Amino acid sequence: MSPLASGGKFTKVCDRIQLPDDVTVGYIAGHLLGQNLTVIPQFHSHFETMKFIDMKNPGSEITFSYVRYAEYENILDIPYGFSEQEDPSRFLSLHCELFPNFSYCPNSNTTPSR
């Protein structure tokens, strides 16, 4: 992959195919290098509709994404945590769901040790 993606070549491929970095990695591996890609349901891209992801067990997921611009938004449907004004990406609310002991999380009384 290095000959196709190192030394600034990765950005040039992104620009050429006009797709974001996560898709470009798949394009290089699958199309240019001819490797079979594995679908992993817990790996979420911003091309996937985030509100349809089951948030009953977010700790089992690998990645989440979001897009918000103008009138369009693709964000996680998290009914708990911070308001959408306080947390427009919903990632702070997700963080507090996964790590509730941080002092800034709602209903938290302690700060975790690091």
PDB file of N, CA and C in Angstrom:
ATOM      1  N   MET A   1       0.826  -1.189   0.000  1.00  0.00           N
ATOM      2  CA  MET A   1       0.000   0.000   0.000  1.00  0.00           C
ATOM      3  C   MET A   1       0.870   1.253   0.000  1.00  0.00           C
ATOM      4  N   SER A   2       2.042   1.148   0.591  1.00  0.00           N
ATOM      5  CA  SER A   2       2.925   2.296   0.711  1.00  0.00           C
ATOM      6  C   SER A   2       3.230   2.987  -0.621  1.00  0.00           C
ATOM      7  N   PRO A   3       3.520   2.253  -1.697  1.00  0.00           N
ATOM      8  CA  PRO A   3       3.807   2.947  -2.961  1.00  0.00           C
ATOM      9  C   PRO A   3       2.624   3.773  -3.491  1.00  0.00           C
ATOM     10  N   LEU A   4       1.416   3.423  -3.075  1.00  0.00           N
ATOM     11  CA  LEU A   4       0.228   4.132  -3.556  1.00  0.00           C
ATOM     12  C   LEU A   4      -0.258   5.219  -2.601  1.00  0.00           C
ATOM     13  N   ALA A   5       0.232   5.179  -1.343  1.00  0.00           N
ATOM     14  CA  ALA A   5      -0.346   6.080  -0.349  1.00  0.00           C
ATOM     15  C   ALA A   5       0.668   6.935   0.404  1.00  0.00           C
ATOM     16  N   SER A   6       1.938   6.681   0.282  1.00  0.00           N
ATOM     17  CA  SER A   6       2.923   7.440   1.059  1.00  0.00           C
ATOM     18  C   SER A   6       3.370   8.692   0.319  1.00  0.00           C
ATOM     19  N   GLY A   7       4.045   9.564   1.048  1.00  0.00           N
ATOM     20  CA  GLY A   7       4.622  10.760   0.448  1.00  0.00           C
ATOM     21  C   GLY A   7       3.624  11.702  -0.202  1.00  0.00           C
ATOM     22  N   GLY A   8       2.439  11.820   0.372  1.00  0.00           N
ATOM     23  CA  GLY A   8       1.435  12.726  -0.178  1.00  0.00           C
ATOM     24  C   GLY A   8       0.560  12.111  -1.259  1.00  0.00           C
ATOM     25  N   LYS A   9       0.848  10.867  -1.636  1.00  0.00           N
ATOM     26  CA  LYS A   9       0.064  10.217  -2.696  1.00  0.00           C
ATOM     27  C   LYS A   9      -1.360   9.911  -2.238  1.00  0.00           C
ATOM     28  N   PHE A  10      -1.520   9.627  -0.953  1.00  0.00           N
ATOM     29  CA  PHE A  10      -2.850   9.302  -0.436  1.00  0.00           C
ATOM     30  C   PHE A  10      -3.815  10.462  -0.654  1.00  0.00           C
ATOM     31  N   THR A  11      -3.373  11.660  -0.319  1.00  0.00           N
ATOM     32  CA  THR A  11      -4.215  12.847  -0.499  1.00  0.00           C
ATOM     33  C   THR A  11      -4.557  13.044  -1.969  1.00  0.00           C
ATOM     34  N   LYS A  12      -3.600  12.775  -2.835  1.00  0.00           N
ATOM     35  CA  LYS A  12      -3.849  12.919  -4.273  1.00  0.00           C
ATOM     36  C   LYS A  12      -4.891  11.912  -4.756  1.00  0.00           C
ATOM     37  N   VAL A  13      -4.855  10.683  -4.211  1.00  0.00           N
ATOM     38  CA  VAL A  13      -5.879   9.692  -4.572  1.00  0.00           C
ATOM     39  C   VAL A  13      -7.240  10.155  -4.059  1.00  0.00           C
ATOM     40  N   CYS A  14      -7.295  10.652  -2.831  1.00  0.00           N
ATOM     41  CA  CYS A  14      -8.552  11.189  -2.276  1.00  0.00           C
ATOM     42  C   CYS A  14      -9.117  12.264  -3.193  1.00  0.00           C
ATOM     43  N   ASP A  15      -8.258  13.181  -3.600  1.00  0.00           N
ATOM     44  CA  ASP A  15      -8.697  14.274  -4.475  1.00  0.00           C
ATOM     45  C   ASP A  15      -9.152  13.750  -5.831  1.00  0.00           C
ATOM     46  N   ARG A  16      -8.433  12.769  -6.364  1.00  0.00           N
ATOM     47  CA  ARG A  16      -8.769  12.247  -7.691  1.00  0.00           C
ATOM     48  C   ARG A  16     -10.127  11.541  -7.703  1.00  0.00           C
ATOM     49  N   ILE A  17     -10.388  10.726  -6.689  1.00  0.00           N
ATOM     50  CA  ILE A  17     -11.664  10.000  -6.685  1.00  0.00           C
ATOM     51  C   ILE A  17     -12.767  10.784  -5.983  1.00  0.00           C
ATOM     52  N   GLN A  18     -12.401  11.899  -5.365  1.00  0.00           N
ATOM     53  CA  GLN A  18     -13.325  12.802  -4.692  1.00  0.00           C
ATOM     54  C   GLN A  18     -14.175  12.109  -3.627  1.00  0.00           C
ATOM     55  N   LEU A  19     -13.485  11.296  -2.837  1.00  0.00           N
ATOM     56  CA  LEU A  19     -14.125  10.612  -1.720  1.00  0.00           C
ATOM     57  C   LEU A  19     -13.256  10.767  -0.479  1.00  0.00           C
ATOM     58  N   PRO A  20     -13.836  10.630   0.713  1.00  0.00           N
ATOM     59  CA  PRO A  20     -13.083  10.839   1.951  1.00  0.00           C
ATOM     60  C   PRO A  20     -12.057   9.736   2.211  1.00  0.00           C
ATOM     61  N   ASP A  21     -11.256   9.972   3.222  1.00  0.00           N
ATOM     62  CA  ASP A  21     -10.125   9.098   3.511  1.00  0.00           C
ATOM     63  C   ASP A  21     -10.503   7.649   3.801  1.00  0.00           C
ATOM     64  N   ASP A  22     -11.590   7.407   4.552  1.00  0.00           N
ATOM     65  CA  ASP A  22     -11.949   6.025   4.861  1.00  0.00           C
ATOM     66  C   ASP A  22     -12.316   5.244   3.601  1.00  0.00           C
ATOM     67  N   VAL A  23     -12.986   5.891   2.685  1.00  0.00           N
ATOM     68  CA  VAL A  23     -13.371   5.239   1.433  1.00  0.00           C
ATOM     69  C   VAL A  23     -12.142   5.059   0.537  1.00  0.00           C
ATOM     70  N   THR A  24     -11.236   6.023   0.582  1.00  0.00           N
ATOM     71  CA  THR A  24     -10.028   5.937  -0.230  1.00  0.00           C
ATOM     72  C   THR A  24      -9.167   4.756   0.191  1.00  0.00           C
ATOM     73  N   VAL A  25      -9.075   4.473   1.480  1.00  0.00           N
ATOM     74  CA  VAL A  25      -8.329   3.297   1.938  1.00  0.00           C
ATOM     75  C   VAL A  25      -8.926   2.037   1.317  1.00  0.00           C
ATOM     76  N   GLY A  26     -10.254   1.920   1.344  1.00  0.00           N
ATOM     77  CA  GLY A  26     -10.916   0.772   0.721  1.00  0.00           C
ATOM     78  C   GLY A  26     -10.697   0.727  -0.774  1.00  0.00           C
ATOM     79  N   TYR A  27     -10.718   1.881  -1.425  1.00  0.00           N
ATOM     80  CA  TYR A  27     -10.485   1.954  -2.871  1.00  0.00           C
ATOM     81  C   TYR A  27      -9.083   1.475  -3.225  1.00  0.00           C
ATOM     82  N   ILE A  28      -8.086   1.942  -2.485  1.00  0.00           N
ATOM     83  CA  ILE A  28      -6.716   1.521  -2.762  1.00  0.00           C
ATOM     84  C   ILE A  28      -6.553   0.023  -2.535  1.00  0.00           C
ATOM     85  N   ALA A  29      -7.023  -0.464  -1.378  1.00  0.00           N
ATOM     86  CA  ALA A  29      -6.858  -1.884  -1.063  1.00  0.00           C
ATOM     87  C   ALA A  29      -7.670  -2.776  -2.001  1.00  0.00           C
ATOM     88  N   GLY A  30      -8.938  -2.430  -2.215  1.00  0.00           N
ATOM     89  CA  GLY A  30      -9.822  -3.291  -3.002  1.00  0.00           C
ATOM     90  C   GLY A  30      -9.672  -3.153  -4.494  1.00  0.00           C
ATOM     91  N   HIS A  31      -9.613  -1.928  -4.979  1.00  0.00           N
ATOM     92  CA  HIS A  31      -9.593  -1.704  -6.430  1.00  0.00           C
ATOM     93  C   HIS A  31      -8.175  -1.696  -6.996  1.00  0.00           C
ATOM     94  N   LEU A  32      -7.310  -0.885  -6.413  1.00  0.00           N
ATOM     95  CA  LEU A  32      -5.962  -0.764  -6.971  1.00  0.00           C
ATOM     96  C   LEU A  32      -5.074  -1.959  -6.645  1.00  0.00           C
ATOM     97  N   LEU A  33      -5.210  -2.505  -5.445  1.00  0.00           N
ATOM     98  CA  LEU A  33      -4.379  -3.648  -5.051  1.00  0.00           C
ATOM     99  C   LEU A  33      -5.082  -4.992  -5.220  1.00  0.00           C
ATOM    100  N   GLY A  34      -6.371  -4.962  -5.524  1.00  0.00           N
ATOM    101  CA  GLY A  34      -7.109  -6.200  -5.790  1.00  0.00           C
ATOM    102  C   GLY A  34      -7.326  -7.099  -4.591  1.00  0.00           C
ATOM    103  N   GLN A  35      -7.321  -6.530  -3.392  1.00  0.00           N
ATOM    104  CA  GLN A  35      -7.532  -7.319  -2.175  1.00  0.00           C
ATOM    105  C   GLN A  35      -9.019  -7.410  -1.856  1.00  0.00           C
ATOM    106  N   ASN A  36      -9.449  -8.554  -1.364  1.00  0.00           N
ATOM    107  CA  ASN A  36     -10.835  -8.694  -0.924  1.00  0.00           C
ATOM    108  C   ASN A  36     -10.998  -7.968   0.407  1.00  0.00           C
ATOM    109  N   LEU A  37     -12.037  -7.160   0.500  1.00  0.00           N
ATOM    110  CA  LEU A  37     -12.315  -6.437   1.731  1.00  0.00           C
ATOM    111  C   LEU A  37     -13.315  -7.209   2.572  1.00  0.00           C
ATOM    112  N   THR A  38     -13.189  -7.095   3.857  1.00  0.00           N
ATOM    113  CA  THR A  38     -14.083  -7.764   4.796  1.00  0.00           C
ATOM    114  C   THR A  38     -15.090  -6.758   5.331  1.00  0.00           C
ATOM    115  N   VAL A  39     -16.354  -7.088   5.259  1.00  0.00           N
ATOM    116  CA  VAL A  39     -17.387  -6.230   5.828  1.00  0.00           C
ATOM    117  C   VAL A  39     -17.438  -6.495   7.331  1.00  0.00           C
ATOM    118  N   ILE A  40     -17.298  -5.438   8.104  1.00  0.00           N
ATOM    119  CA  ILE A  40     -17.362  -5.531   9.558  1.00  0.00           C
ATOM    120  C   ILE A  40     -18.517  -4.636  10.007  1.00  0.00           C
ATOM    121  N   PRO A  41     -19.624  -5.235  10.433  1.00  0.00           N
ATOM    122  CA  PRO A  41     -20.818  -4.447  10.760  1.00  0.00           C
ATOM    123  C   PRO A  41     -20.613  -3.398  11.859  1.00  0.00           C
ATOM    124  N   GLN A  42     -19.621  -3.584  12.712  1.00  0.00           N
ATOM    125  CA  GLN A  42     -19.397  -2.640  13.811  1.00  0.00           C
ATOM    126  C   GLN A  42     -18.549  -1.435  13.390  1.00  0.00           C
ATOM    127  N   PHE A  43     -18.105  -1.396  12.149  1.00  0.00           N
ATOM    128  CA  PHE A  43     -17.312  -0.281  11.632  1.00  0.00           C
ATOM    129  C   PHE A  43     -18.250   0.621  10.832  1.00  0.00           C
ATOM    130  N   HIS A  44     -18.494   1.825  11.334  1.00  0.00           N
ATOM    131  CA  HIS A  44     -19.499   2.694  10.743  1.00  0.00           C
ATOM    132  C   HIS A  44     -18.867   3.900  10.048  1.00  0.00           C
ATOM    133  N   SER A  45     -19.310   4.174   8.845  1.00  0.00           N
ATOM    134  CA  SER A  45     -18.853   5.314   8.051  1.00  0.00           C
ATOM    135  C   SER A  45     -19.941   6.376   8.021  1.00  0.00           C
ATOM    136  N   HIS A  46     -19.556   7.598   7.695  1.00  0.00           N
ATOM    137  CA  HIS A  46     -20.559   8.663   7.603  1.00  0.00           C
ATOM    138  C   HIS A  46     -21.504   8.465   6.417  1.00  0.00           C
ATOM    139  N   PHE A  47     -21.207   7.511   5.532  1.00  0.00           N
ATOM    140  CA  PHE A  47     -22.136   7.190   4.445  1.00  0.00           C
ATOM    141  C   PHE A  47     -23.310   6.336   4.946  1.00  0.00           C
ATOM    142  N   GLU A  48     -23.159   5.755   6.121  1.00  0.00           N
ATOM    143  CA  GLU A  48     -24.218   4.956   6.737  1.00  0.00           C
ATOM    144  C   GLU A  48     -25.113   5.891   7.548  1.00  0.00           C
ATOM    145  N   THR A  49     -26.392   5.633   7.541  1.00  0.00           N
ATOM    146  CA  THR A  49     -27.321   6.462   8.303  1.00  0.00           C
ATOM    147  C   THR A  49     -27.163   6.146   9.787  1.00  0.00           C
ATOM    148  N   MET A  50     -26.598   7.098  10.517  1.00  0.00           N
ATOM    149  CA  MET A  50     -26.260   6.879  11.923  1.00  0.00           C
ATOM    150  C   MET A  50     -27.482   6.633  12.803  1.00  0.00           C
ATOM    151  N   LYS A  51     -28.617   7.250  12.487  1.00  0.00           N
ATOM    152  CA  LYS A  51     -29.787   7.102  13.372  1.00  0.00           C
ATOM    153  C   LYS A  51     -30.333   5.676  13.375  1.00  0.00           C
ATOM    154  N   PHE A  52     -29.920   4.839  12.429  1.00  0.00           N
ATOM    155  CA  PHE A  52     -30.393   3.461  12.385  1.00  0.00           C
ATOM    156  C   PHE A  52     -29.498   2.490  13.161  1.00  0.00           C
ATOM    157  N   ILE A  53     -28.404   2.984  13.707  1.00  0.00           N
ATOM    158  CA  ILE A  53     -27.521   2.119  14.488  1.00  0.00           C
ATOM    159  C   ILE A  53     -28.153   1.866  15.843  1.00  0.00           C
ATOM    160  N   ASP A  54     -28.207   0.611  16.239  1.00  0.00           N
ATOM    161  CA  ASP A  54     -28.772   0.233  17.527  1.00  0.00           C
ATOM    162  C   ASP A  54     -27.811   0.661  18.634  1.00  0.00           C
ATOM    163  N   MET A  55     -28.238   1.596  19.454  1.00  0.00           N
ATOM    164  CA  MET A  55     -27.380   2.139  20.498  1.00  0.00           C
ATOM    165  C   MET A  55     -27.573   1.458  21.850  1.00  0.00           C
ATOM    166  N   LYS A  56     -28.163   0.246  21.854  1.00  0.00           N
ATOM    167  CA  LYS A  56     -28.356  -0.465  23.120  1.00  0.00           C
ATOM    168  C   LYS A  56     -27.025  -0.908  23.729  1.00  0.00           C
ATOM    169  N   ASN A  57     -26.017  -1.154  22.892  1.00  0.00           N
ATOM    170  CA  ASN A  57     -24.713  -1.586  23.384  1.00  0.00           C
ATOM    171  C   ASN A  57     -23.606  -0.894  22.580  1.00  0.00           C
ATOM    172  N   PRO A  58     -23.444   0.422  22.744  1.00  0.00           N
ATOM    173  CA  PRO A  58     -22.475   1.145  21.914  1.00  0.00           C
ATOM    174  C   PRO A  58     -21.033   0.713  22.139  1.00  0.00           C
ATOM    175  N   GLY A  59     -20.734   0.122  23.287  1.00  0.00           N
ATOM    176  CA  GLY A  59     -19.375  -0.329  23.568  1.00  0.00           C
ATOM    177  C   GLY A  59     -18.909  -1.462  22.680  1.00  0.00           C
ATOM    178  N   SER A  60     -19.834  -2.139  22.011  1.00  0.00           N
ATOM    179  CA  SER A  60     -19.445  -3.249  21.129  1.00  0.00           C
ATOM    180  C   SER A  60     -19.118  -2.769  19.715  1.00  0.00           C
ATOM    181  N   GLU A  61     -19.343  -1.496  19.432  1.00  0.00           N
ATOM    182  CA  GLU A  61     -19.072  -0.952  18.107  1.00  0.00           C
ATOM    183  C   GLU A  61     -17.610  -0.523  18.007  1.00  0.00           C
ATOM    184  N   ILE A  62     -17.079  -0.474  16.781  1.00  0.00           N
ATOM    185  CA  ILE A  62     -15.682  -0.093  16.578  1.00  0.00           C
ATOM    186  C   ILE A  62     -15.558   1.393  16.308  1.00  0.00           C
ATOM    187  N   THR A  63     -16.340   1.901  15.381  1.00  0.00           N
ATOM    188  CA  THR A  63     -16.272   3.318  15.038  1.00  0.00           C
ATOM    189  C   THR A  63     -17.671   3.870  14.811  1.00  0.00           C
ATOM    190  N   PHE A  64     -17.777   5.181  14.961  1.00  0.00           N
ATOM    191  CA  PHE A  64     -18.976   5.924  14.602  1.00  0.00           C
ATOM    192  C   PHE A  64     -18.512   7.109  13.769  1.00  0.00           C
ATOM    193  N   SER A  65     -19.444   7.761  13.152  1.00  0.00           N
ATOM    194  CA  SER A  65     -19.104   8.937  12.366  1.00  0.00           C
ATOM    195  C   SER A  65     -20.261   9.912  12.449  1.00  0.00           C
ATOM    196  N   TYR A  66     -20.053  11.087  11.894  1.00  0.00           N
ATOM    197  CA  TYR A  66     -21.150  12.046  11.777  1.00  0.00           C
ATOM    198  C   TYR A  66     -20.831  13.050  10.688  1.00  0.00           C
ATOM    199  N   VAL A  67     -21.872  13.628  10.160  1.00  0.00           N
ATOM    200  CA  VAL A  67     -21.765  14.713   9.190  1.00  0.00           C
ATOM    201  C   VAL A  67     -22.845  15.719   9.554  1.00  0.00           C
ATOM    202  N   ARG A  68     -22.466  16.981   9.568  1.00  0.00           N
ATOM    203  CA  ARG A  68     -23.447  18.036   9.822  1.00  0.00           C
ATOM    204  C   ARG A  68     -22.999  19.260   9.043  1.00  0.00           C
ATOM    205  N   TYR A  69     -23.815  19.662   8.099  1.00  0.00           N
ATOM    206  CA  TYR A  69     -23.569  20.906   7.383  1.00  0.00           C
ATOM    207  C   TYR A  69     -24.870  21.403   6.803  1.00  0.00           C
ATOM    208  N   ALA A  70     -24.991  22.732   6.759  1.00  0.00           N
ATOM    209  CA  ALA A  70     -26.213  23.392   6.282  1.00  0.00           C
ATOM    210  C   ALA A  70     -27.422  22.740   6.942  1.00  0.00           C
ATOM    211  N   GLU A  71     -28.357  22.258   6.141  1.00  0.00           N
ATOM    212  CA  GLU A  71     -29.572  21.633   6.674  1.00  0.00           C
ATOM    213  C   GLU A  71     -29.455  20.118   6.803  1.00  0.00           C
ATOM    214  N   TYR A  72     -28.327  19.564   6.393  1.00  0.00           N
ATOM    215  CA  TYR A  72     -28.151  18.104   6.406  1.00  0.00           C
ATOM    216  C   TYR A  72     -27.404  17.674   7.660  1.00  0.00           C
ATOM    217  N   GLU A  73     -27.860  16.601   8.279  1.00  0.00           N
ATOM    218  CA  GLU A  73     -27.141  16.020   9.397  1.00  0.00           C
ATOM    219  C   GLU A  73     -27.264  14.510   9.368  1.00  0.00           C
ATOM    220  N   ASN A  74     -26.212  13.862   9.744  1.00  0.00           N
ATOM    221  CA  ASN A  74     -26.185  12.411   9.887  1.00  0.00           C
ATOM    222  C   ASN A  74     -25.483  12.158  11.211  1.00  0.00           C
ATOM    223  N   ILE A  75     -26.285  12.089  12.275  1.00  0.00           N
ATOM    224  CA  ILE A  75     -25.741  11.951  13.620  1.00  0.00           C
ATOM    225  C   ILE A  75     -26.383  10.762  14.315  1.00  0.00           C
ATOM    226  N   LEU A  76     -25.716  10.284  15.351  1.00  0.00           N
ATOM    227  CA  LEU A  76     -26.255   9.194  16.153  1.00  0.00           C
ATOM    228  C   LEU A  76     -27.537   9.635  16.847  1.00  0.00           C
ATOM    229  N   ASP A  77     -28.465   8.724  16.973  1.00  0.00           N
ATOM    230  CA  ASP A  77     -29.708   9.006  17.695  1.00  0.00           C
ATOM    231  C   ASP A  77     -29.496   8.617  19.150  1.00  0.00           C
ATOM    232  N   ILE A  78     -29.049   9.574  19.933  1.00  0.00           N
ATOM    233  CA  ILE A  78     -28.771   9.338  21.350  1.00  0.00           C
ATOM    234  C   ILE A  78     -29.724  10.212  22.145  1.00  0.00           C
ATOM    235  N   PRO A  79     -30.740   9.610  22.753  1.00  0.00           N
ATOM    236  CA  PRO A  79     -31.746  10.403  23.468  1.00  0.00           C
ATOM    237  C   PRO A  79     -31.311  10.840  24.862  1.00  0.00           C
ATOM    238  N   TYR A  80     -30.161  10.385  25.322  1.00  0.00           N
ATOM    239  CA  TYR A  80     -29.683  10.706  26.661  1.00  0.00           C
ATOM    240  C   TYR A  80     -28.462  11.616  26.561  1.00  0.00           C
ATOM    241  N   GLY A  81     -27.990  12.076  27.704  1.00  0.00           N
ATOM    242  CA  GLY A  81     -26.784  12.902  27.728  1.00  0.00           C
ATOM    243  C   GLY A  81     -27.084  14.370  27.531  1.00  0.00           C
ATOM    244  N   PHE A  82     -26.253  15.016  26.755  1.00  0.00           N
ATOM    245  CA  PHE A  82     -26.343  16.453  26.528  1.00  0.00           C
ATOM    246  C   PHE A  82     -27.379  16.772  25.459  1.00  0.00           C
ATOM    247  N   SER A  83     -27.834  18.013  25.441  1.00  0.00           N
ATOM    248  CA  SER A  83     -28.759  18.444  24.392  1.00  0.00           C
ATOM    249  C   SER A  83     -27.994  18.514  23.069  1.00  0.00           C
ATOM    250  N   GLU A  84     -28.725  18.537  21.961  1.00  0.00           N
ATOM    251  CA  GLU A  84     -28.069  18.654  20.660  1.00  0.00           C
ATOM    252  C   GLU A  84     -27.388  20.005  20.504  1.00  0.00           C
ATOM    253  N   GLN A  85     -27.853  21.025  21.203  1.00  0.00           N
ATOM    254  CA  GLN A  85     -27.172  22.326  21.160  1.00  0.00           C
ATOM    255  C   GLN A  85     -25.833  22.259  21.874  1.00  0.00           C
ATOM    256  N   GLU A  86     -25.790  21.543  22.993  1.00  0.00           N
ATOM    257  CA  GLU A  86     -24.541  21.382  23.738  1.00  0.00           C
ATOM    258  C   GLU A  86     -23.601  20.389  23.047  1.00  0.00           C
ATOM    259  N   ASP A  87     -24.165  19.438  22.342  1.00  0.00           N
ATOM    260  CA  ASP A  87     -23.398  18.327  21.765  1.00  0.00           C
ATOM    261  C   ASP A  87     -23.909  18.023  20.356  1.00  0.00           C
ATOM    262  N   PRO A  88     -23.622  18.879  19.388  1.00  0.00           N
ATOM    263  CA  PRO A  88     -24.180  18.678  18.044  1.00  0.00           C
ATOM    264  C   PRO A  88     -23.717  17.403  17.347  1.00  0.00           C
ATOM    265  N   SER A  89     -22.526  16.907  17.653  1.00  0.00           N
ATOM    266  CA  SER A  89     -22.056  15.666  17.013  1.00  0.00           C
ATOM    267  C   SER A  89     -22.603  14.436  17.720  1.00  0.00           C
ATOM    268  N   ARG A  90     -23.069  14.585  18.954  1.00  0.00           N
ATOM    269  CA  ARG A  90     -23.561  13.544  19.859  1.00  0.00           C
ATOM    270  C   ARG A  90     -22.419  12.688  20.419  1.00  0.00           C
ATOM    271  N   PHE A  91     -21.165  13.020  20.074  1.00  0.00           N
ATOM    272  CA  PHE A  91     -20.028  12.231  20.548  1.00  0.00           C
ATOM    273  C   PHE A  91     -19.740  12.459  22.030  1.00  0.00           C
ATOM    274  N   LEU A  92     -20.013  13.643  22.551  1.00  0.00           N
ATOM    275  CA  LEU A  92     -19.826  13.864  23.982  1.00  0.00           C
ATOM    276  C   LEU A  92     -20.821  13.019  24.768  1.00  0.00           C
ATOM    277  N   SER A  93     -22.058  12.955  24.308  1.00  0.00           N
ATOM    278  CA  SER A  93     -23.066  12.110  24.964  1.00  0.00           C
ATOM    279  C   SER A  93     -22.678  10.642  24.871  1.00  0.00           C
ATOM    280  N   LEU A  94     -22.167  10.226  23.711  1.00  0.00           N
ATOM    281  CA  LEU A  94     -21.689   8.843  23.546  1.00  0.00           C
ATOM    282  C   LEU A  94     -20.539   8.573  24.500  1.00  0.00           C
ATOM    283  N   HIS A  95     -19.603   9.501  24.578  1.00  0.00           N
ATOM    284  CA  HIS A  95     -18.466   9.345  25.484  1.00  0.00           C
ATOM    285  C   HIS A  95     -18.948   9.147  26.926  1.00  0.00           C
ATOM    286  N   CYS A  96     -19.907   9.959  27.349  1.00  0.00           N
ATOM    287  CA  CYS A  96     -20.407   9.852  28.717  1.00  0.00           C
ATOM    288  C   CYS A  96     -21.199   8.565  28.943  1.00  0.00           C
ATOM    289  N   GLU A  97     -21.800   8.029  27.907  1.00  0.00           N
ATOM    290  CA  GLU A  97     -22.470   6.734  28.032  1.00  0.00           C
ATOM    291  C   GLU A  97     -21.425   5.632  28.249  1.00  0.00           C
ATOM    292  N   LEU A  98     -20.323   5.723  27.533  1.00  0.00           N
ATOM    293  CA  LEU A  98     -19.274   4.706  27.635  1.00  0.00           C
ATOM    294  C   LEU A  98     -18.396   4.892  28.868  1.00  0.00           C
ATOM    295  N   PHE A  99     -18.180   6.150  29.265  1.00  0.00           N
ATOM    296  CA  PHE A  99     -17.294   6.479  30.387  1.00  0.00           C
ATOM    297  C   PHE A  99     -17.999   7.468  31.312  1.00  0.00           C
ATOM    298  N   PRO A 100     -18.993   7.017  32.065  1.00  0.00           N
ATOM    299  CA  PRO A 100     -19.859   7.923  32.825  1.00  0.00           C
ATOM    300  C   PRO A 100     -19.203   8.596  34.027  1.00  0.00           C
ATOM    301  N   ASN A 101     -18.025   8.183  34.427  1.00  0.00           N
ATOM    302  CA  ASN A 101     -17.430   8.722  35.646  1.00  0.00           C
ATOM    303  C   ASN A 101     -16.662  10.022  35.454  1.00  0.00           C
ATOM    304  N   PHE A 102     -16.586  10.536  34.246  1.00  0.00           N
ATOM    305  CA  PHE A 102     -15.931  11.823  34.062  1.00  0.00           C
ATOM    306  C   PHE A 102     -16.772  12.912  34.718  1.00  0.00           C
ATOM    307  N   SER A 103     -16.111  13.878  35.319  1.00  0.00           N
ATOM    308  CA  SER A 103     -16.810  14.896  36.103  1.00  0.00           C
ATOM    309  C   SER A 103     -17.791  15.724  35.279  1.00  0.00           C
ATOM    310  N   TYR A 104     -17.537  15.877  33.988  1.00  0.00           N
ATOM    311  CA  TYR A 104     -18.423  16.695  33.157  1.00  0.00           C
ATOM    312  C   TYR A 104     -19.625  15.922  32.619  1.00  0.00           C
ATOM    313  N   CYS A 105     -19.691  14.639  32.885  1.00  0.00           N
ATOM    314  CA  CYS A 105     -20.827  13.845  32.419  1.00  0.00           C
ATOM    315  C   CYS A 105     -22.030  14.038  33.337  1.00  0.00           C
ATOM    316  N   PRO A 106     -23.226  14.082  32.766  1.00  0.00           N
ATOM    317  CA  PRO A 106     -24.426  14.197  33.606  1.00  0.00           C
ATOM    318  C   PRO A 106     -24.490  13.056  34.626  1.00  0.00           C
ATOM    319  N   ASN A 107     -24.913  13.381  35.817  1.00  0.00           N
ATOM    320  CA  ASN A 107     -25.061  12.407  36.907  1.00  0.00           C
ATOM    321  C   ASN A 107     -23.742  11.796  37.342  1.00  0.00           C
ATOM    322  N   SER A 108     -22.648  12.503  37.124  1.00  0.00           N
ATOM    323  CA  SER A 108     -21.340  11.999  37.536  1.00  0.00           C
ATOM    324  C   SER A 108     -20.869  12.758  38.762  1.00  0.00           C
ATOM    325  N   ASN A 109     -20.321  12.029  39.709  1.00  0.00           N
ATOM    326  CA  ASN A 109     -19.811  12.664  40.910  1.00  0.00           C
ATOM    327  C   ASN A 109     -18.300  12.514  41.065  1.00  0.00           C
ATOM    328  N   THR A 110     -17.683  11.736  40.180  1.00  0.00           N
ATOM    329  CA  THR A 110     -16.243  11.495  40.310  1.00  0.00           C
ATOM    330  C   THR A 110     -15.538  11.678  38.986  1.00  0.00           C
ATOM    331  N   THR A 111     -14.248  11.881  39.052  1.00  0.00           N
ATOM    332  CA  THR A 111     -13.411  11.946  37.871  1.00  0.00           C
ATOM    333  C   THR A 111     -12.592  10.678  37.826  1.00  0.00           C
ATOM    334  N   PRO A 112     -12.523   9.988  36.688  1.00  0.00           N
ATOM    335  CA  PRO A 112     -11.773   8.737  36.653  1.00  0.00           C
ATOM    336  C   PRO A 112     -10.285   8.997  36.792  1.00  0.00           C
ATOM    337  N   SER A 113      -9.594   8.032  37.357  1.00  0.00           N
ATOM    338  CA  SER A 113      -8.134   8.133  37.402  1.00  0.00           C
ATOM    339  C   SER A 113      -7.583   7.745  36.049  1.00  0.00           C
ATOM    340  N   ARG A 114      -6.489   8.355  35.706  1.00  0.00           N
ATOM    341  CA  ARG A 114      -5.883   8.073  34.390  1.00  0.00           C
ATOM    342  C   ARG A 114      -4.557   7.413  34.554  1.00  0.00           C
TER     343      ARG A 114
END
